[in-house]
Structures are given as structure tokens and as C-alpha cells.
Coordinates of C-alpha atoms (C1' of nucleotides) in Angstrom, one line a residue:
Chain P
M327 CA -14.7 143.1 60.5
Q328 CA -16.1 145.3 63.2
P329 CA -17.8 148.6 62.4
G330 CA -15.8 151.8 62.6
T331 CA -16.7 153.0 66.1
T332 CA -15.2 150.0 67.8
E333 CA -11.7 148.8 66.9
E334 CA -9.9 152.2 66.9
H335 CA -11.5 153.7 69.9
C336 CA -11.9 150.7 72.2
S337 CA -9.2 148.5 73.6
I338 CA -11.7 145.8 74.4
A339 CA -12.7 145.6 70.7
A340 CA -9.0 145.8 69.7
T341 CA -8.2 142.8 72.0
L342 CA -11.1 140.8 70.8
G343 CA -10.0 141.5 67.2
V344 CA -6.7 139.7 68.1
I345 CA -7.7 136.8 70.3
G346 CA -11.5 137.0 70.1
D347 CA -12.1 133.9 67.9
R348 CA -13.2 130.6 69.1
W349 CA -9.8 128.9 69.3
S350 CA -7.0 131.4 70.2
L351 CA -7.7 131.6 73.9
L352 CA -8.0 127.8 74.2
I353 CA -4.7 127.4 72.3
L354 CA -3.1 130.0 74.6
R355 CA -4.5 128.2 77.7
D356 CA -2.7 125.1 76.5
V357 CA 0.6 126.9 76.0
F358 CA 0.2 128.4 79.5
R359 CA -0.2 125.0 80.9
G360 CA 2.9 123.7 79.3
N361 CA 1.7 122.2 76.0
H362 CA 4.1 123.7 73.6
R363 CA 4.0 121.3 70.7
F364 CA 1.7 121.2 67.7
S365 CA 0.7 117.6 68.1
V366 CA 0.0 117.9 71.8
I367 CA -2.2 120.9 71.4
Q368 CA -4.0 119.4 68.5
S369 CA -4.9 116.2 70.2
D370 CA -5.8 118.0 73.5
L371 CA -8.2 120.4 71.8
G372 CA -9.4 118.1 69.1
I373 CA -9.0 121.0 66.6
A374 CA -8.5 120.4 62.9
K375 CA -4.8 120.5 62.0
N376 CA -5.1 123.1 59.3
L377 CA -7.1 125.4 61.7
L378 CA -4.4 125.0 64.4
A379 CA -1.7 125.8 61.9
D380 CA -3.6 128.9 60.9
R381 CA -4.2 130.1 64.4
L382 CA -0.6 129.5 65.4
T383 CA 0.8 131.5 62.5
Q384 CA -1.7 134.3 63.3
L385 CA -0.6 134.3 67.0
I386 CA 3.0 134.4 65.9
D387 CA 2.2 137.3 63.5
D388 CA 0.6 139.2 66.4
E389 CA 3.8 138.5 68.5
I390 CA 1.8 136.6 71.1
L391 CA 3.7 133.3 70.5
E392 CA 7.1 132.6 69.1
K393 CA 8.6 129.5 67.4
V394 CA 11.5 128.1 69.2
L395 CA 13.8 125.4 67.8
Y396 CA 14.0 122.5 70.3
C397 CA 15.6 119.9 68.0
E398 CA 18.1 120.5 65.3
R399 CA 17.8 117.4 63.2
P400 CA 15.1 117.0 62.2
A401 CA 14.3 120.7 62.7
R402 CA 11.5 120.8 65.3
Y403 CA 9.9 123.9 66.7
E404 CA 7.7 124.5 69.7
Y405 CA 5.5 127.4 70.6
R406 CA 6.4 129.7 73.5
L407 CA 4.7 132.8 74.9
T408 CA 6.3 136.2 74.3
A409 CA 6.1 138.9 76.9
K410 CA 3.0 140.1 75.2
G411 CA 1.5 136.6 75.3
A412 CA 2.4 136.1 78.9
D413 CA 0.7 139.3 79.7
L414 CA -2.6 137.6 78.8
S415 CA -2.4 135.7 82.0
A416 CA -4.7 138.1 83.8
L417 CA -7.2 137.6 81.1
L418 CA -7.1 133.8 81.3
I419 CA -7.3 134.0 85.0
A420 CA -10.4 136.2 84.8
L421 CA -12.0 133.7 82.4
M422 CA -11.2 130.9 84.7
K423 CA -12.4 132.6 87.9
W424 CA -15.7 133.5 86.3
G425 CA -16.2 130.0 85.1
D426 CA -15.3 128.6 88.5
R427 CA -17.8 130.9 90.2
W428 CA -20.7 130.4 87.8
H429 CA -20.2 127.3 85.7
S430 CA -18.6 124.7 87.9
D431 CA -20.5 122.3 90.2
G432 CA -18.4 122.0 93.3
E433 CA -14.7 122.1 93.1
P434 CA -13.0 124.2 90.5
P435 CA -11.3 121.8 88.0
T436 CA -8.0 123.7 88.1
V437 CA -6.4 125.9 90.7
L438 CA -3.8 128.5 90.2
V439 CA -1.3 128.8 93.0
H440 CA 1.7 131.0 93.8
R441 CA 4.8 129.1 92.8
E442 CA 6.7 130.2 95.9
C443 CA 4.2 129.4 98.6
G444 CA 1.5 127.3 97.0
T445 CA -1.3 129.6 98.0
P446 CA -4.3 129.8 95.6
L447 CA -4.2 133.1 93.8
E448 CA -6.8 135.8 93.6
L449 CA -7.7 138.5 91.0
H450 CA -8.5 141.9 92.2
V451 CA -9.6 145.2 90.7
A452 CA -7.7 147.6 92.9
C453 CA -7.6 151.3 93.6
P454 CA -4.0 152.3 94.3
H455 CA -5.2 155.3 96.2
C456 CA -7.9 153.8 98.5
D457 CA -6.1 150.5 99.1
A458 CA -9.3 148.5 99.2
P459 CA -11.0 146.0 96.8
V460 CA -13.3 147.7 94.3
R461 CA -16.7 146.3 93.5
P462 CA -18.2 146.4 90.0
G463 CA -20.7 149.2 91.1
Q464 CA -17.9 151.5 92.1
I465 CA -16.3 151.6 88.7
R466 CA -16.7 154.6 86.5
S467 CA -15.7 154.6 82.9
L468 CA -14.2 157.8 81.5
N469 CA -14.1 158.2 77.8
Q470 CA -11.4 160.6 76.6
A471 CA -13.7 162.3 74.2
T472 CA -17.2 162.3 75.6
T473 CA -17.8 161.2 79.2
E474 CA -19.6 158.0 79.6
E475 CA -20.7 156.2 82.7
M476 CA -20.0 152.6 83.5
T477 CA -22.9 151.3 85.5
T478 CA -23.8 147.9 86.8
H479 CA -27.3 148.5 88.0
Chain Z
M1455 CA -19.2 122.4 70.0
Q1456 CA -15.9 121.9 71.8
P1457 CA -14.4 118.5 72.1
G1458 CA -15.0 116.4 75.2
T1459 CA -11.8 117.2 77.1
T1460 CA -12.5 120.9 77.4
E1461 CA -15.9 122.1 78.5
E1462 CA -16.5 119.9 81.5
H1463 CA -13.0 120.0 82.9
C1464 CA -12.0 123.6 82.3
S1465 CA -13.5 126.8 83.5
I1466 CA -11.8 128.7 80.7
A1467 CA -13.5 126.6 78.1
A1468 CA -16.8 126.8 80.0
T1469 CA -16.7 130.6 80.1
L1470 CA -15.8 130.8 76.4
G1471 CA -18.7 128.6 75.7
V1472 CA -21.0 131.2 77.2
I1473 CA -19.5 134.5 76.1
G1474 CA -16.8 133.4 73.6
D1475 CA -18.5 134.4 70.4
R1476 CA -17.7 137.5 68.5
W1477 CA -20.5 139.8 69.8
S1478 CA -21.4 138.9 73.4
L1479 CA -18.5 140.7 75.0
L1480 CA -19.0 143.8 72.9
I1481 CA -22.7 143.8 73.8
L1482 CA -21.8 143.5 77.5
R1483 CA -19.2 146.2 77.2
D1484 CA -22.0 148.5 75.9
V1485 CA -24.3 147.6 78.8
F1486 CA -21.4 148.2 81.2
R1487 CA -21.0 151.6 79.8
G1488 CA -24.7 152.4 80.2
N1489 CA -26.1 151.5 76.9
H1490 CA -29.1 149.5 78.0
R1491 CA -31.4 149.8 75.0
F1492 CA -31.8 147.7 71.9
S1493 CA -31.6 150.5 69.4
V1494 CA -28.6 152.2 71.1
I1495 CA -26.6 149.0 71.2
Q1496 CA -27.5 148.1 67.7
S1497 CA -26.4 151.4 66.2
D1498 CA -23.3 151.6 68.4
L1499 CA -22.1 148.2 67.4
G1500 CA -23.4 148.2 63.8
I1501 CA -24.7 144.6 64.4
A1502 CA -27.6 143.3 62.5
K1503 CA -30.8 143.4 64.4
N1504 CA -31.6 139.7 64.3
L1505 CA -28.2 138.9 65.5
L1506 CA -28.5 141.3 68.4
A1507 CA -31.9 139.9 69.3
D1508 CA -30.4 136.4 69.3
R1509 CA -27.4 137.3 71.5
L1510 CA -29.6 139.2 73.9
T1511 CA -32.0 136.3 74.4
Q1512 CA -29.0 134.0 74.8
L1513 CA -27.4 136.3 77.4
I1514 CA -30.8 136.4 79.2
D1515 CA -31.1 132.6 79.1
D1516 CA -27.6 132.4 80.7
E1517 CA -28.7 134.9 83.4
I1518 CA -26.1 137.4 82.5
L1519 CA -28.6 140.1 81.5
E1520 CA -32.2 140.7 82.5
K1521 CA -35.0 142.5 80.8
V1522 CA -36.4 145.4 82.9
L1523 CA -39.5 147.3 82.2
Y1524 CA -38.7 151.0 82.1
C1525 CA -41.9 152.2 80.4
E1526 CA -45.4 150.9 81.0
R1527 CA -47.3 152.2 78.0
P1528 CA -46.0 151.5 75.5
A1529 CA -44.3 148.5 77.2
R1530 CA -40.6 149.1 76.8
Y1531 CA -37.8 147.0 78.2
E1532 CA -34.1 147.6 78.7
Y1533 CA -31.2 145.3 79.4
R1534 CA -29.5 145.3 82.7
L1535 CA -26.7 143.2 84.2
T1536 CA -27.4 140.6 86.7
A1537 CA -24.9 139.8 89.5
K1538 CA -23.5 137.1 87.3
G1539 CA -23.1 139.6 84.5
A1540 CA -21.6 142.3 86.7
D1541 CA -19.1 139.8 87.8
L1542 CA -17.7 139.8 84.3
S1543 CA -16.2 143.3 85.0
A1544 CA -12.8 141.8 85.8
L1545 CA -12.8 140.0 82.5
L1546 CA -13.7 143.2 80.6
I1547 CA -11.0 145.1 82.5
A1548 CA -8.5 142.5 81.7
L1549 CA -9.4 142.7 78.0
M1550 CA -9.2 146.5 78.1
K1551 CA -5.9 146.7 80.0
W1552 CA -4.2 144.3 77.6
G1553 CA -5.5 146.3 74.6
D1554 CA -4.3 149.5 76.3
R1555 CA -0.8 148.0 76.7
W1556 CA -0.3 146.3 73.4
H1557 CA -2.7 147.8 70.9
S1558 CA -3.1 151.5 71.6
D1559 CA -0.9 154.2 70.3
G1560 CA -0.4 156.7 73.0
E1561 CA -3.3 157.4 75.4
P1562 CA -5.7 154.6 76.2
P1563 CA -9.1 155.5 74.7
T1564 CA -11.0 154.8 77.9
V1565 CA -9.9 155.0 81.5
L1566 CA -11.6 153.2 84.4
V1567 CA -11.5 155.1 87.7
H1568 CA -12.7 154.5 91.2
R1569 CA -16.1 156.2 91.6
E1570 CA -15.3 157.4 95.1
C1571 CA -11.9 159.0 94.5
G1572 CA -11.4 159.2 90.7
T1573 CA -8.1 157.3 90.7
P1574 CA -7.5 155.1 87.7
L1575 CA -7.9 151.4 88.6
E1576 CA -5.5 148.6 88.3
L1577 CA -5.9 144.8 87.9
H1578 CA -3.7 142.6 90.0
V1579 CA -3.1 138.9 90.3
A1580 CA -2.5 138.6 94.1
C1581 CA -1.3 136.1 96.5
P1582 CA -3.3 136.5 99.8
H1583 CA -0.4 134.9 101.7
C1584 CA 2.6 136.7 100.3
D1585 CA 1.0 140.1 100.0
A1586 CA 2.9 141.0 96.8
P1587 CA 2.0 141.3 93.1
V1588 CA 2.4 138.0 91.3
R1589 CA 4.2 137.9 87.9
P1590 CA 3.1 135.5 85.1
G1591 CA 6.2 133.3 85.7
Q1592 CA 5.3 132.8 89.3
I1593 CA 2.0 131.1 88.6
R1594 CA 1.6 127.4 88.8
S1595 CA -1.4 125.6 87.6
L1596 CA -2.6 122.6 89.6
N1597 CA -5.0 120.3 87.9
Q1598 CA -7.1 118.3 90.4
A1599 CA -6.6 115.0 88.5
T1600 CA -3.1 115.1 87.1
T1601 CA -0.7 117.8 88.0
E1602 CA 0.2 120.2 85.3
E1603 CA 2.5 123.1 85.2
M1604 CA 1.7 126.6 84.0
T1605 CA 4.8 128.1 82.5
T1606 CA 5.4 131.3 80.7
H1607 CA 8.9 130.6 79.3
Chain J
dG455 C1' -59.1 159.4 62.6
dT456 C1' -55.4 159.3 59.4
dG457 C1' -50.5 159.6 58.4
dG458 C1' -45.9 159.6 60.0
dG459 C1' -42.5 158.4 63.4
dT460 C1' -40.3 155.6 67.2
dT461 C1' -39.1 151.3 69.6
dG462 C1' -38.2 146.7 69.5
dG463 C1' -38.1 143.4 67.3
dT464 C1' -39.2 138.9 63.5
dT465 C1' -38.9 136.8 58.9
dT466 C1' -36.7 135.6 54.8
dA467 C1' -33.3 135.1 51.6
dG468 C1' -28.7 135.2 50.3
dT469 C1' -23.6 135.5 51.1
dT470 C1' -19.5 134.9 53.6
dT471 C1' -16.7 132.6 56.9
dT472 C1' -15.5 128.8 59.4
dG473 C1' -14.7 124.1 60.2
dC474 C1' -14.2 119.2 59.2
dT475 C1' -12.8 115.1 56.7
dA476 C1' -9.7 112.9 54.0
dC477 C1' -5.8 112.6 51.7
dC478 C1' -0.9 114.3 50.5
dT479 C1' 4.1 116.0 51.4
dA480 C1' 8.7 116.4 53.5
dC481 C1' 12.0 115.2 56.7
dT482 C1' 14.3 112.1 59.7
dC483 C1' 15.1 108.0 62.6
dC484 C1' 15.3 103.2 63.1
Chain R
dG1498 C1' 10.2 100.4 54.4
dG1499 C1' 7.5 102.1 58.4
dA1500 C1' 6.6 105.3 62.0
dG1501 C1' 6.6 110.0 64.0
dT1502 C1' 6.3 115.1 63.6
dA1503 C1' 4.7 119.1 61.4
dG1504 C1' 2.3 120.5 58.5
dG1505 C1' -0.5 121.7 53.4
dT1506 C1' -4.5 121.1 50.0
dA1507 C1' -9.1 120.3 48.3
dG1508 C1' -13.9 119.8 48.6
dC1509 C1' -17.9 120.1 51.1
dA1510 C1' -21.1 121.2 55.0
dA1511 C1' -22.6 124.1 58.5
dA1512 C1' -22.7 128.1 61.0
dA1513 C1' -22.5 132.9 61.2
dC1514 C1' -23.6 137.1 59.3
dT1515 C1' -25.9 140.8 56.3
dA1516 C1' -29.6 143.3 54.3
dA1517 C1' -33.9 144.3 53.5
dA1518 C1' -38.7 143.9 54.2
dC1519 C1' -42.2 143.6 57.4
dC1520 C1' -44.8 144.0 61.8
dA1521 C1' -47.2 145.5 66.1
dA1522 C1' -47.9 148.7 69.6
dC1523 C1' -48.0 153.0 70.7
dC1524 C1' -47.5 158.3 70.3
dC1525 C1' -48.3 162.8 68.4
dA1526 C1' -49.7 166.2 65.0
dC1527 C1' -52.9 167.7 62.0

DNA sequence: GTGGGTTGGTTTAGTTTTGCTACCTACTCC
DNA sequence: GGAGTAGGTAGCAAAACTAAACCAACCCAC
């Protein structure tokens, strides 16, 4: 689907190859929020049923979701995140935070809080050495083969 | 494009509405890395020229990129990130980190380091109150209207 | 001053992919 | 028999994408 230079050599392209279509991340958002059932996700997103079925099997093939039996008779399954799927939380948070900052008028529609203390969470790019928040302009991108710069100017 | 329940009430859907197509994030990745020119991006991504032109004007309309004159005669422009665009760095880092962890064999193809000290960067979900890293299972999602749960089990 | 090359596109035409609607199935419970 | 859940199938429409040609403004060499 993507030309040769991207998928193999770039983790961003690889990730987009897995969850980069128009529905997967919205489905995953629903599962994160606790909508684990086919019919609930379908009516919440307004997605066509065959499309939802397709995306779900794809996400299961990619080991991002798994089917869990929640009712023996009749056999009913629901969709749960695997460890790999749960690890997408930072990505979903990044999407949400950016939307909050640039595409919401007033209050953000949803707030993520720490389960233990109820404090709204933050997302940081951090340098383990300098122990300070890192701004976009202070990021440098090192390619293993060549040496490319990551600039924000 | 998306059904009613999503775009307005959800920052994730809003963000995906802006940069959720198959090319925008790859284009932005290129610009982050220092590829600011039409022809460079086009040959790097292997994208058709009309598509690239479309996406670039869309990204400019959304104030994620801006056209900057870098040569008077002949008039030549290049594409630079605005503040809004640079603010997508956390999202790109999240995409990259996830790809590194789950879709790379061995060494990650690209490493992001702190410009000042050269240390590889990390991305953290943080609680400003508890001062400790937050795991996916400790995140709770509060909807302003109802009250929904964010679970990872 | 004419020909060739570069940059940054636009136009057109055609193909492929995606998505939607509408209906159908299988199982079970009541 | 009817309702609920979890899908599958078929046919069509629309969007996305590709490829190739073309264009304009300029530069440089000859």
C-alpha cells in the first residue's frame, strides 16, 4: 500500500499501516471507554455492520483486540484490549489532547483522570537525563542509517 | 463524514477528522524531519502530485502548515509547521514509540533524542499530583455529560 | 535567443478501494 | 412465533488514488 521507503524503515508508517484507517482508532476509543460489544460500538459510531465486523477481525488478527466469551448459551463474545492494544493509550491521549487544545470551544468534552486520586492527567515528552519537559523544538531525530534532523521551525 | 455523536463531542474524532486520512501524518512526519519542499516530500513518500498538493492545501487551511517564501526569483515556497502543527509532535512520537515496541524487529529505525544532551526521549502519561508514571489500567475517562469508564481489561 | 532542465504544481481520465443500504442467516430465549 | 445478538452477502455509489500529460516561471548553457 505504501511505497518501499516507508513501512519497513519507519515505525510511524508501520503503525499507520495497522491502525491508520478511518475507523480503527474510533473503535479502539470505544473499547477503551468500556464499549466492548458489537451492537454497542455499532450504534455508537454509526458504522455499517459489515465494516465493523471487518475492522474487528483485523484488529484481532493484529492482536490489538481479543474475543472473550461472556455468555455460554447462546455463545456471546465481547472485545477486549490485549496488552498491545492497551499500549495504544498514549496515542489516544495524544489525539485527545491535541483536539482539546485546537479543536474544542471551551471545555474539553472528556477528561482523563488518575483512577487513584482523580487528578486530570498530562502527557509529556520527557528526557530521562535532564528531568525537564521537552519542547518540540528541542527534539532531534536520529536515523540509524543517515542522520536526519527533526526541526519545527 | 462521521456520524453525529462523534465529531462534536469527542476530541479524538475531531483530531482524526483533521489529520486522520492516510497521508497527512506521513506528510507531517516528513516535515518534522526537515523535508520542507514539495518535490522532496513527493519523491520520499511516492505520493501522486495532485494528492500531495491537495493534502498540503488542506493542512494549510487547517493552519497546521504554512507556506514560506525561501527564494524570491523564481518565487519558491516551502512548507513549515505552525505552532499548531508542531504541537502534533507528541502524537507522532506516540505513533513511533508504539511501532517501535510492537512492529520493529530489533533496533528501532529512528531514535528521537534531546537536542541539548543527546539522550533518547520518552513519552509519559503523568499525574501531576501523584508524581509517578500512570499505567493504562489506572486511567479513568470522565465524560462531562454522563460518566463513562475507561478500562483496559 | 533557443533548447533543455528544475520546481511546483494543475488537469484529465481511468482504476481501485471504501462505504452504505438492504436484505438474509443462525442461535437462543421467552 | 417474535425479539435480540452477532454477524454475512450482494449490489451500487462515492471517494480515494494513480498515471500521465501539460503548464508557467525561471535558470543556464550554448
